[in-house]
Structures are given as structure tokens and as C-alpha cells.
Short mmCIF file of C-alpha atoms and ligand atoms in Angstrom, two decimals:
data_model
loop_
_atom_site.label_atom_id
_atom_site.label_comp_id
_atom_site.label_asym_id
_atom_site.label_seq_id
_atom_site.Cartn_x
_atom_site.Cartn_y
_atom_site.Cartn_z
CA MET A 636 -32.16 42.77 -35.61
CA LYS A 637 -31.75 41.47 -32.09
CA ARG A 638 -31.82 43.90 -29.16
CA VAL A 639 -28.78 44.10 -26.88
CA PHE A 640 -28.43 46.10 -23.66
CA SER A 641 -25.53 46.46 -21.27
CA GLY A 642 -24.11 48.98 -18.85
CA VAL A 643 -21.34 50.12 -16.56
CA LYS A 644 -21.81 51.58 -13.13
CA PRO A 645 -19.82 54.70 -12.24
CA THR A 646 -18.63 53.63 -8.80
CA GLY A 647 -14.95 53.94 -9.70
CA HIS A 648 -12.62 54.45 -12.64
CA LEU A 649 -13.19 51.85 -15.35
CA THR A 650 -10.76 48.95 -15.32
CA LEU A 651 -9.07 46.50 -17.62
CA GLY A 652 -11.62 43.97 -16.30
CA ASN A 653 -14.52 46.11 -17.57
CA TYR A 654 -12.79 46.44 -20.91
CA LEU A 655 -11.73 42.85 -21.54
CA GLY A 656 -14.80 41.31 -19.91
CA ALA A 657 -17.44 43.49 -21.53
CA MET A 658 -16.72 46.75 -23.36
CA ARG A 659 -14.39 45.34 -25.96
CA ARG A 660 -17.05 42.97 -27.23
CA TRP A 661 -19.67 45.72 -27.31
CA VAL A 662 -17.39 47.58 -29.72
CA ALA A 663 -16.15 44.66 -31.83
CA VAL A 664 -19.35 42.63 -32.08
CA ASP A 665 -22.54 43.92 -30.52
CA GLN A 666 -22.77 47.37 -32.05
CA HIS A 667 -22.37 45.82 -35.51
CA GLN A 668 -24.69 42.86 -35.15
CA ALA A 669 -27.48 44.19 -33.00
CA ASP A 670 -29.72 47.11 -32.18
CA ALA A 671 -27.62 47.85 -29.11
CA LEU A 672 -27.88 50.19 -26.14
CA PHE A 673 -25.04 50.93 -23.72
CA SER A 674 -25.66 52.89 -20.59
CA VAL A 675 -23.78 54.57 -17.78
CA VAL A 676 -26.02 53.16 -15.08
CA ASP A 677 -25.60 55.96 -12.57
CA LEU A 678 -28.58 55.09 -10.34
CA HIS A 679 -26.70 51.92 -9.41
CA ALA A 680 -23.81 54.01 -8.09
CA LEU A 681 -26.05 55.32 -5.30
CA THR A 682 -26.47 51.91 -3.67
CA VAL A 683 -23.31 52.29 -1.55
CA GLU A 684 -21.76 55.25 0.31
CA HIS A 685 -21.13 57.85 -2.37
CA ASP A 686 -19.94 61.38 -2.91
CA PRO A 687 -22.34 63.21 -5.27
CA ALA A 688 -19.59 65.20 -7.00
CA ARG A 689 -17.53 62.05 -7.55
CA VAL A 690 -20.47 60.15 -9.04
CA ARG A 691 -21.07 63.05 -11.45
CA ARG A 692 -17.39 63.10 -12.43
CA LEU A 693 -17.20 59.35 -12.87
CA SER A 694 -20.43 59.28 -14.89
CA ARG A 695 -19.04 61.84 -17.31
CA GLN A 696 -15.77 59.95 -17.49
CA ALA A 697 -17.47 56.59 -18.08
CA ALA A 698 -19.59 58.06 -20.89
CA THR A 699 -16.48 59.54 -22.49
CA LEU A 700 -14.68 56.20 -22.18
CA LEU A 701 -17.58 54.32 -23.79
CA LEU A 702 -16.99 56.49 -26.85
CA ALA A 703 -13.20 56.33 -26.52
CA VAL A 704 -13.15 52.53 -26.66
CA GLY A 705 -14.98 52.74 -29.96
CA LEU A 706 -18.74 52.73 -29.45
CA ASP A 707 -20.13 54.63 -32.41
CA PRO A 708 -23.28 56.68 -31.73
CA GLU A 709 -24.24 56.18 -35.38
CA ARG A 710 -24.41 52.44 -34.75
CA CYS A 711 -25.68 52.17 -31.18
CA THR A 712 -27.35 54.15 -28.42
CA VAL A 713 -25.13 55.51 -25.65
CA PHE A 714 -26.90 57.20 -22.75
CA VAL A 715 -27.05 57.84 -19.01
CA GLN A 716 -29.59 55.72 -17.11
CA SER A 717 -30.98 58.53 -14.91
CA HIS A 718 -31.87 60.56 -18.02
CA VAL A 719 -34.53 57.99 -18.87
CA ASP A 720 -37.28 57.78 -16.22
CA GLU A 721 -38.52 54.45 -17.53
CA HIS A 722 -35.84 52.53 -15.58
CA ALA A 723 -37.08 53.73 -12.19
CA ARG A 724 -40.73 53.47 -13.24
CA LEU A 725 -40.35 49.84 -14.22
CA SER A 726 -38.15 48.96 -11.28
CA TYR A 727 -41.01 49.51 -8.85
CA LEU A 728 -43.32 47.21 -10.78
CA LEU A 729 -40.68 44.52 -10.79
CA GLU A 730 -40.26 44.89 -7.02
CA CYS A 731 -43.86 43.74 -6.90
CA VAL A 732 -42.89 40.59 -8.78
CA ALA A 733 -39.48 39.68 -7.33
CA THR A 734 -39.21 38.29 -3.79
CA ASP A 735 -37.22 39.23 -0.74
CA GLY A 736 -35.64 35.74 -0.72
CA GLU A 737 -34.39 36.16 -4.28
CA MET A 738 -32.70 39.44 -3.40
CA ARG A 739 -30.99 38.05 -0.32
CA ARG A 740 -29.52 35.14 -2.29
CA MET A 741 -27.58 37.44 -4.64
CA ILE A 742 -23.86 36.87 -4.18
CA GLN A 743 -22.92 40.50 -4.84
CA TYR A 744 -25.42 41.68 -2.23
CA LYS A 745 -23.98 39.35 0.37
CA GLU A 746 -20.39 40.38 -0.40
CA LYS A 747 -21.08 44.09 -0.58
CA ALA A 748 -23.29 44.15 2.51
CA VAL A 749 -20.45 42.59 4.51
CA ARG A 750 -18.03 45.16 3.13
CA GLU A 751 -20.30 48.11 3.91
CA ARG A 752 -20.81 46.89 7.48
CA ALA A 753 -17.07 46.32 7.92
CA ARG A 754 -16.51 49.96 6.91
CA GLY A 755 -18.85 50.95 9.72
CA GLY A 756 -21.59 52.05 7.32
CA SER A 757 -25.17 50.91 7.08
CA VAL A 758 -26.48 48.86 4.19
CA ARG A 759 -28.75 50.84 1.91
CA LEU A 760 -32.05 49.25 0.97
CA SER A 761 -31.19 49.97 -2.66
CA LEU A 762 -28.22 47.59 -2.40
CA LEU A 763 -30.70 44.82 -1.72
CA THR A 764 -33.07 45.83 -4.51
CA TYR A 765 -30.30 46.65 -7.02
CA PRO A 766 -30.87 43.50 -9.13
CA VAL A 767 -34.47 44.54 -9.68
CA LEU A 768 -33.36 47.89 -11.08
CA MET A 769 -30.91 45.98 -13.26
CA ALA A 770 -33.75 43.74 -14.44
CA ALA A 771 -35.72 46.90 -15.28
CA ASP A 772 -32.73 48.24 -17.28
CA ILE A 773 -32.78 45.08 -19.34
CA LEU A 774 -36.50 44.35 -19.66
CA ALA A 775 -37.54 47.92 -20.53
CA TYR A 776 -35.89 47.55 -23.93
CA GLY A 777 -37.13 44.13 -25.00
CA THR A 778 -33.54 42.99 -24.67
CA GLU A 779 -32.62 39.58 -26.00
CA GLU A 780 -28.92 39.51 -25.14
CA VAL A 781 -26.96 41.04 -22.28
CA PRO A 782 -23.20 40.94 -22.90
CA VAL A 783 -21.56 40.93 -19.45
CA GLY A 784 -18.62 39.49 -17.54
CA GLU A 785 -19.08 36.37 -15.44
CA ASP A 786 -19.85 38.29 -12.22
CA GLN A 787 -23.15 39.59 -13.64
CA ALA A 788 -24.55 36.22 -14.72
CA GLN A 789 -26.63 35.76 -11.56
CA HIS A 790 -28.24 39.18 -11.97
CA VAL A 791 -29.20 38.46 -15.58
CA GLU A 792 -30.62 35.12 -14.46
CA LEU A 793 -32.84 37.04 -12.03
CA ALA A 794 -34.00 39.33 -14.84
CA ARG A 795 -35.01 36.19 -16.76
CA ASP A 796 -36.93 34.78 -13.79
CA VAL A 797 -38.75 38.05 -13.20
CA ALA A 798 -39.66 38.39 -16.89
CA VAL A 799 -41.05 34.86 -17.04
CA ARG A 800 -43.05 35.34 -13.82
CA PHE A 801 -44.47 38.68 -14.93
CA ASN A 802 -45.48 37.25 -18.31
CA GLN A 803 -47.16 34.25 -16.70
CA ARG A 804 -49.12 36.34 -14.22
CA TYR A 805 -50.05 39.37 -16.26
CA GLY A 806 -49.78 38.35 -19.90
CA HIS A 807 -46.87 38.44 -22.29
CA THR A 808 -45.11 41.78 -21.82
CA PHE A 809 -41.37 41.17 -21.68
CA VAL A 810 -38.82 39.48 -23.89
CA VAL A 811 -36.89 36.94 -21.79
CA PRO A 812 -33.20 37.95 -21.98
CA ARG A 813 -30.06 35.88 -21.73
CA ALA A 814 -26.50 36.73 -20.70
CA THR A 815 -23.66 36.31 -23.17
CA SER A 816 -20.11 36.25 -21.91
CA PRO A 817 -16.74 36.46 -23.64
CA GLY A 818 -14.94 33.12 -23.94
CA MET A 819 -11.77 34.83 -22.78
CA ALA A 820 -11.30 37.20 -19.83
CA ALA A 821 -14.84 36.76 -18.52
CA ARG A 822 -13.33 37.28 -15.09
CA VAL A 823 -10.12 39.30 -14.89
CA MET A 824 -8.64 38.95 -11.42
CA ASN A 825 -7.02 41.48 -9.11
CA LEU A 826 -3.25 41.43 -9.70
CA GLN A 827 -2.55 41.57 -5.96
CA GLU A 828 -5.29 39.13 -4.95
CA PRO A 829 -5.68 36.77 -7.89
CA THR A 830 -8.54 34.89 -6.28
CA SER A 831 -10.70 38.07 -6.26
CA LYS A 832 -12.20 39.87 -9.23
CA MET A 833 -10.52 43.05 -10.46
CA GLY A 834 -13.33 45.36 -9.36
CA LYS A 835 -13.35 49.13 -9.86
CA SER A 836 -14.86 49.83 -6.45
CA ASP A 837 -12.32 47.75 -4.56
CA ASP A 838 -9.70 49.09 -2.23
CA VAL A 839 -6.69 47.18 -3.51
CA GLY A 840 -5.54 49.86 -5.97
CA PRO A 841 -2.16 48.36 -6.94
CA GLY A 842 -3.90 45.20 -8.18
CA ILE A 843 -6.26 47.10 -10.47
CA VAL A 844 -5.31 48.37 -13.91
CA TYR A 845 -7.44 51.36 -14.81
CA LEU A 846 -8.13 52.24 -18.43
CA LEU A 847 -6.60 55.67 -17.88
CA ASP A 848 -3.45 54.50 -16.09
CA GLU A 849 -0.26 55.90 -17.62
CA PRO A 850 1.93 53.28 -19.37
CA ASP A 851 4.52 53.33 -16.58
CA VAL A 852 1.84 52.79 -13.95
CA VAL A 853 0.49 49.82 -15.92
CA ARG A 854 4.00 48.37 -16.20
CA LYS A 855 4.61 48.75 -12.48
CA LYS A 856 1.31 47.13 -11.53
CA VAL A 857 1.78 44.17 -13.86
CA MET A 858 5.43 43.64 -12.91
CA ARG A 859 4.40 43.55 -9.23
CA ALA A 860 1.54 41.12 -9.79
CA VAL A 861 1.37 38.38 -7.18
CA THR A 862 2.26 35.00 -8.64
CA ASP A 863 3.46 32.12 -6.47
CA SER A 864 6.69 30.52 -5.39
CA GLY A 865 6.89 28.21 -8.44
CA ARG A 866 9.12 28.97 -11.40
CA ASP A 867 7.67 27.23 -14.43
CA VAL A 868 4.87 28.94 -16.33
CA VAL A 869 1.84 26.65 -16.22
CA TYR A 870 -1.79 27.48 -16.96
CA ASP A 871 -3.68 26.24 -13.91
CA ARG A 872 -6.54 28.50 -12.76
CA ALA A 873 -7.12 26.74 -9.45
CA GLY A 874 -3.54 25.93 -8.47
CA ARG A 875 -1.73 28.96 -9.95
CA PRO A 876 -4.34 31.73 -10.07
CA GLY A 877 -1.84 34.61 -10.38
CA VAL A 878 0.01 33.15 -13.35
CA ALA A 879 -3.26 32.01 -14.97
CA ASN A 880 -4.60 35.57 -14.67
CA LEU A 881 -1.54 37.00 -16.41
CA LEU A 882 -1.76 34.39 -19.18
CA GLU A 883 -5.44 35.18 -19.68
CA ILE A 884 -4.83 38.92 -19.80
CA LEU A 885 -1.99 38.43 -22.27
CA ALA A 886 -4.14 36.09 -24.37
CA ALA A 887 -7.08 38.49 -24.34
CA CYS A 888 -4.84 41.40 -25.38
CA THR A 889 -2.99 39.57 -28.14
CA GLY A 890 -5.66 37.21 -29.43
CA GLY A 891 -3.74 34.18 -28.21
CA ASN A 892 -4.64 31.20 -26.06
CA PRO A 893 -3.52 31.03 -22.41
CA GLU A 894 -2.68 27.34 -22.52
CA ALA A 895 -0.54 27.72 -25.64
CA LEU A 896 1.12 30.88 -24.30
CA SER A 897 2.18 29.10 -21.13
CA GLY A 898 4.53 26.97 -23.25
CA VAL A 899 6.25 30.05 -24.65
CA TYR A 900 7.57 31.40 -21.33
CA GLU A 901 10.31 30.11 -19.12
CA SER A 902 10.09 32.72 -16.38
CA TYR A 903 7.46 34.79 -14.64
CA GLY A 904 9.52 37.91 -15.34
CA ALA A 905 9.31 37.48 -19.11
CA LEU A 906 5.59 36.72 -18.92
CA LYS A 907 4.96 39.84 -16.85
CA LYS A 908 7.00 42.01 -19.19
CA ASP A 909 5.10 40.89 -22.29
CA THR A 910 1.76 41.13 -20.50
CA ALA A 911 2.52 44.68 -19.39
CA GLU A 912 3.47 45.74 -22.93
CA ALA A 913 0.38 44.05 -24.39
CA VAL A 914 -1.87 45.92 -21.96
CA VAL A 915 -0.10 49.23 -22.65
CA GLU A 916 -0.66 48.72 -26.40
CA VAL A 917 -4.35 47.90 -25.93
CA LEU A 918 -4.89 50.99 -23.79
CA ARG A 919 -2.86 53.41 -25.93
CA PRO A 920 -5.54 54.20 -28.58
CA VAL A 921 -8.27 54.33 -25.92
CA GLN A 922 -6.34 56.92 -23.93
CA GLN A 923 -5.54 58.94 -27.04
CA ARG A 924 -9.22 59.07 -28.08
CA HIS A 925 -10.26 59.85 -24.50
CA LYS A 926 -7.98 62.86 -24.53
CA GLU A 927 -9.47 64.10 -27.80
CA LEU A 928 -13.02 63.65 -26.52
CA CYS A 929 -12.24 65.49 -23.29
CA ALA A 930 -11.26 68.47 -25.40
CA ASP A 931 -14.76 68.42 -26.93
CA PRO A 932 -17.25 68.02 -24.06
CA GLY A 933 -20.05 69.47 -26.21
CA TYR A 934 -19.80 66.48 -28.51
CA VAL A 935 -20.12 63.98 -25.64
CA GLU A 936 -23.08 65.91 -24.24
CA GLY A 937 -24.79 65.86 -27.61
CA VAL A 938 -24.31 62.11 -27.92
CA LEU A 939 -25.83 61.59 -24.47
CA ARG A 940 -28.78 63.86 -25.25
CA ASP A 941 -29.61 62.02 -28.48
CA GLY A 942 -28.99 58.70 -26.77
CA ALA A 943 -31.44 59.48 -23.98
CA ASP A 944 -34.10 60.59 -26.50
CA ARG A 945 -33.70 57.38 -28.46
CA ALA A 946 -33.63 55.17 -25.34
CA ARG A 947 -36.75 56.84 -23.92
CA ALA A 948 -38.68 56.27 -27.12
CA MET A 949 -37.65 52.60 -27.11
CA ALA A 950 -38.44 51.93 -23.44
CA ARG A 951 -41.68 53.84 -23.01
CA PRO A 952 -44.08 51.54 -24.90
CA THR A 953 -42.93 48.44 -23.02
CA VAL A 954 -43.02 50.13 -19.63
CA ASP A 955 -46.46 51.61 -20.34
CA ALA A 956 -47.69 48.17 -21.37
CA ALA A 957 -46.36 46.71 -18.11
CA TYR A 958 -48.22 49.39 -16.11
CA ARG A 959 -51.46 48.42 -17.73
CA ALA A 960 -50.86 44.69 -17.61
CA ILE A 961 -50.22 44.73 -13.87
CA GLY A 962 -53.51 46.53 -13.19
CA LEU A 963 -52.79 50.25 -13.09
CA LEU A 964 -55.27 52.62 -14.68
CA PRO A 965 -53.88 54.72 -17.49
CA ALA A 966 -53.82 58.38 -16.43
CA PRO A 967 -56.78 60.12 -18.15
CA SER A 968 -54.53 62.75 -19.69
CA ASP A 969 -51.89 60.24 -20.66
CA THR A 970 -51.84 59.87 -24.39
CA ARG A 971 -48.80 57.58 -24.12
CA ALA A 972 -50.93 54.65 -22.97
CA GLY A 973 -52.64 54.10 -26.31
CA ALA A 974 -49.46 54.62 -28.27
CA GLY A 975 -47.69 52.11 -26.06
CA ALA A 976 -50.29 49.45 -26.66
CA VAL A 977 -49.97 49.77 -30.41
CA VAL A 978 -46.18 49.65 -30.42
CA ASN A 979 -46.06 46.79 -27.96
CA ALA A 980 -48.60 44.76 -29.87
CA ALA A 981 -46.48 45.17 -32.95
CA ARG A 982 -43.35 43.78 -31.31
P1 TYM B 2481 -19.95 46.82 -13.57
O1 TYM B 2481 -20.01 48.29 -13.72
O2 TYM B 2481 -19.41 46.26 -12.30
O3 TYM B 2481 -19.12 46.21 -14.75
C1 TYM B 2481 -19.39 46.53 -16.11
C2 TYM B 2481 -19.12 45.29 -16.97
O4 TYM B 2481 -17.77 44.86 -16.81
C3 TYM B 2481 -17.75 43.49 -16.42
N1 TYM B 2481 -16.63 43.29 -15.48
C4 TYM B 2481 -15.68 42.36 -15.62
N2 TYM B 2481 -15.48 41.41 -16.54
C5 TYM B 2481 -14.40 40.60 -16.39
N3 TYM B 2481 -13.52 40.73 -15.35
C6 TYM B 2481 -13.69 41.67 -14.42
N4 TYM B 2481 -12.82 41.80 -13.43
C7 TYM B 2481 -14.81 42.53 -14.51
N5 TYM B 2481 -15.26 43.57 -13.75
C8 TYM B 2481 -16.39 44.01 -14.36
C9 TYM B 2481 -19.07 43.24 -15.73
O5 TYM B 2481 -19.43 41.87 -15.76
C10 TYM B 2481 -20.00 44.10 -16.56
O6 TYM B 2481 -20.41 43.41 -17.72
N6 TYM B 2481 -24.63 45.52 -12.47
C11 TYM B 2481 -23.73 45.88 -13.55
C12 TYM B 2481 -24.15 47.10 -14.31
C13 TYM B 2481 -25.53 47.01 -14.87
C14 TYM B 2481 -25.92 46.28 -16.01
C15 TYM B 2481 -27.30 46.53 -16.17
C16 TYM B 2481 -25.23 45.43 -16.87
C17 TYM B 2481 -26.62 47.65 -14.38
N7 TYM B 2481 -27.69 47.37 -15.18
C18 TYM B 2481 -28.04 45.93 -17.18
C19 TYM B 2481 -25.98 44.83 -17.91
C20 TYM B 2481 -27.34 45.08 -18.06
C21 TYM B 2481 -22.38 46.17 -12.94
O7 TYM B 2481 -22.25 46.44 -11.78
O8 TYM B 2481 -21.37 46.18 -13.86
#
């Protein structure tokens, strides 16, 4: 069975973009067809100004939402990144393989560094090295496929480059992963700024639909979406980004096709109304299940404990093998080293 890994970072409340671009596919496809791991990648939330209590709250909420959208712990592994030391252990080794130039070329680094400076803050070193930690998340598990939205493609490409380079220099250690992206809704845009991604850490709240928004809040946000001064409903991503975004959201929620749907509507108002209702219907069961899970925090904790145990056992042999391959002496008391070699050789 192929190995799949993906994650969400608890820097804000999860959005419709996270759901349509990534999570929905994890539930519908990946957990059934692969040996899949899904992680709340909390270490990544420390790369920008953060409030410790908020990160803890959002991590718990993200884990609960992963289960609420339908990930089944009997079918896949759900865990919190910081509970498995292997991510940070491997990240350092990969920093010794990736280059400074590669990090500085990352689009998200450039955008976020500008934003942090504009807020008067300093740019954390971890924001620069973030893609290496992400590569470690992926490579530690022998991951073949990484189901992500379009915005993460460059980071997965870096993980590929680093894996290939490590294997060439130090001997075959890592599986070379590839990104998979949904045909539809790979990039859901902000409803108020339809040329920017709907990102959970952004400031433009009214343009972001959160998974836990009440139905009336969703309706209000969608009805107020920025379109343009035209009247006819045409699917044109470059020329009419606001309308195209609504058509794509509607298509993703109803299983339709944005081009075909554009022919059905004669006004923006009707398109917005149907899009709002479609989103409300998609979110309804998620919110219901979230409420049930919140009433049973012991269950969520148990899932995360088992998930971390499983993830650790999967990652350790590969990370141990990387430590040896790169030239580090096994610790004399470390019985893991031998075990790792055997498991890794068998892969
Ligand atoms: P994050 O937390 O920003 O987003 C989680 C997933 O949601 C997708 N996504 C979107 N898809 C479509 N439209 C949008 N507006 C939208 N916003 C977010 C993202 O592409 C992603 O798939 N660096 C990652 C987290 C990460 C990770 C990993 C992912 C860390 N390590 C290893 C995969 C494998 C991130 O910030 O995702």
C-alpha cells in the first residue's frame, strides 16, 4: 500500500480552503487507498509571532476537526507533530543538505517575511527553514504522495530535491515523494480579495469562511463576496476572479463543473445564494460531529496518543538510518540503531 502524509498547521481556525483543497480528499480517497498519516503540524505554527495558549487551543481544535471531517483512526494515523521527536531530529540533518539559496527562493517565505516586517516584527529564522521541517515531515515516513492544495507544491518540490540529493550523497535512504492536488478547488480564493488565497492566518476575516462559522455567518460572507461590475455569469479565472471563485466553490461543494454552472445563472445574486447554501450544507455534518467530539475530549486525546505511538514507530527506522548514512556514530547504548537498519533494509 502506498504511503501518504499530509498536515495542517494550527496558525488559525481551519477554513473552507483547507477543507476543499486538502482535507476532503484525505477523507474520501487517501485514507481508503493508502497507508496514510495526517498531522497537526504544530511546530510550524511557531515560525511567526504566536501566543502559546492560542497555539495549544488551535492544535486541539484542528485535531478535533480532522476527526470531525471524517478521518477514521481505524483507517489512518492522526497525530500531533510535536509528539513525535523524529520530525525535529530529521529536520536538522536536512538543513545540512538544503541550501540557503533554496530557502530564500520559497514564495511563502518571501510573502510572509514581508508581512512580518510590515507588522513591525522580526522574521524568525524558523520561517526561513520551515520548508526543511516540512521535508522532514514527509521524508521521515517514506511518503510517496503528499495530497496538498496548490500553494504547497513548491514546498513538496523542495522535499523531492532534498531527498534526491541526500540519496545521491549518502546512499539510498529516502523515498522521493510527489505532491497530488485536487482537480477542483486546489486554490480557494479570499472572498474579499479574490486574487489572494483564502488563508487561515490572514487578516481579511470577512473574506474567509471558517469550518466552524455558523450558517448565517457563512451566508453573510458569501453574499458579500467581491465580484466585479459585470452582470453576466462567466467562468474566467483571470478576468473575473471573484465570480470564478464562487463558481469553483459551488462546483466543489456540489460535484459540478464551474464552466457548466456558469451557464445556469443569470445574476450574481442567485449564484451567491446557491453557493452560500451549498457551503452551509457541506459544513453542517462537520460542525455537528465537531460538537459531539468536543463533548468527549478523552476520545480525541486517546486517538492522538495512539497516533503518535504509531507515527513514531513508522518514522524512527528511517530517521535512524539517515543519521547513520550521513556519518553520525550510533550512540553506544542506542539499541534503536540496529533495529532501524533492519527495518529500513526491508523497505
Ligand atoms: P496549511 O495549514 O496552510 O494548509 C493545509 C492544507 O490546506 C491547503 N490549503 C488550501 N487549498 C486550497 N485553497 C486554499 N485557499 C487553501 N489554503 C490551504 C494547503 O495546500 C494544505 O494542503 N506547510 C503546510 C503544512 C505542512 C505539510 C507538511 C503539508 C507541514 N508539513 C507535510 C503536507 C506535508 C501548510 O502550511 O498547510
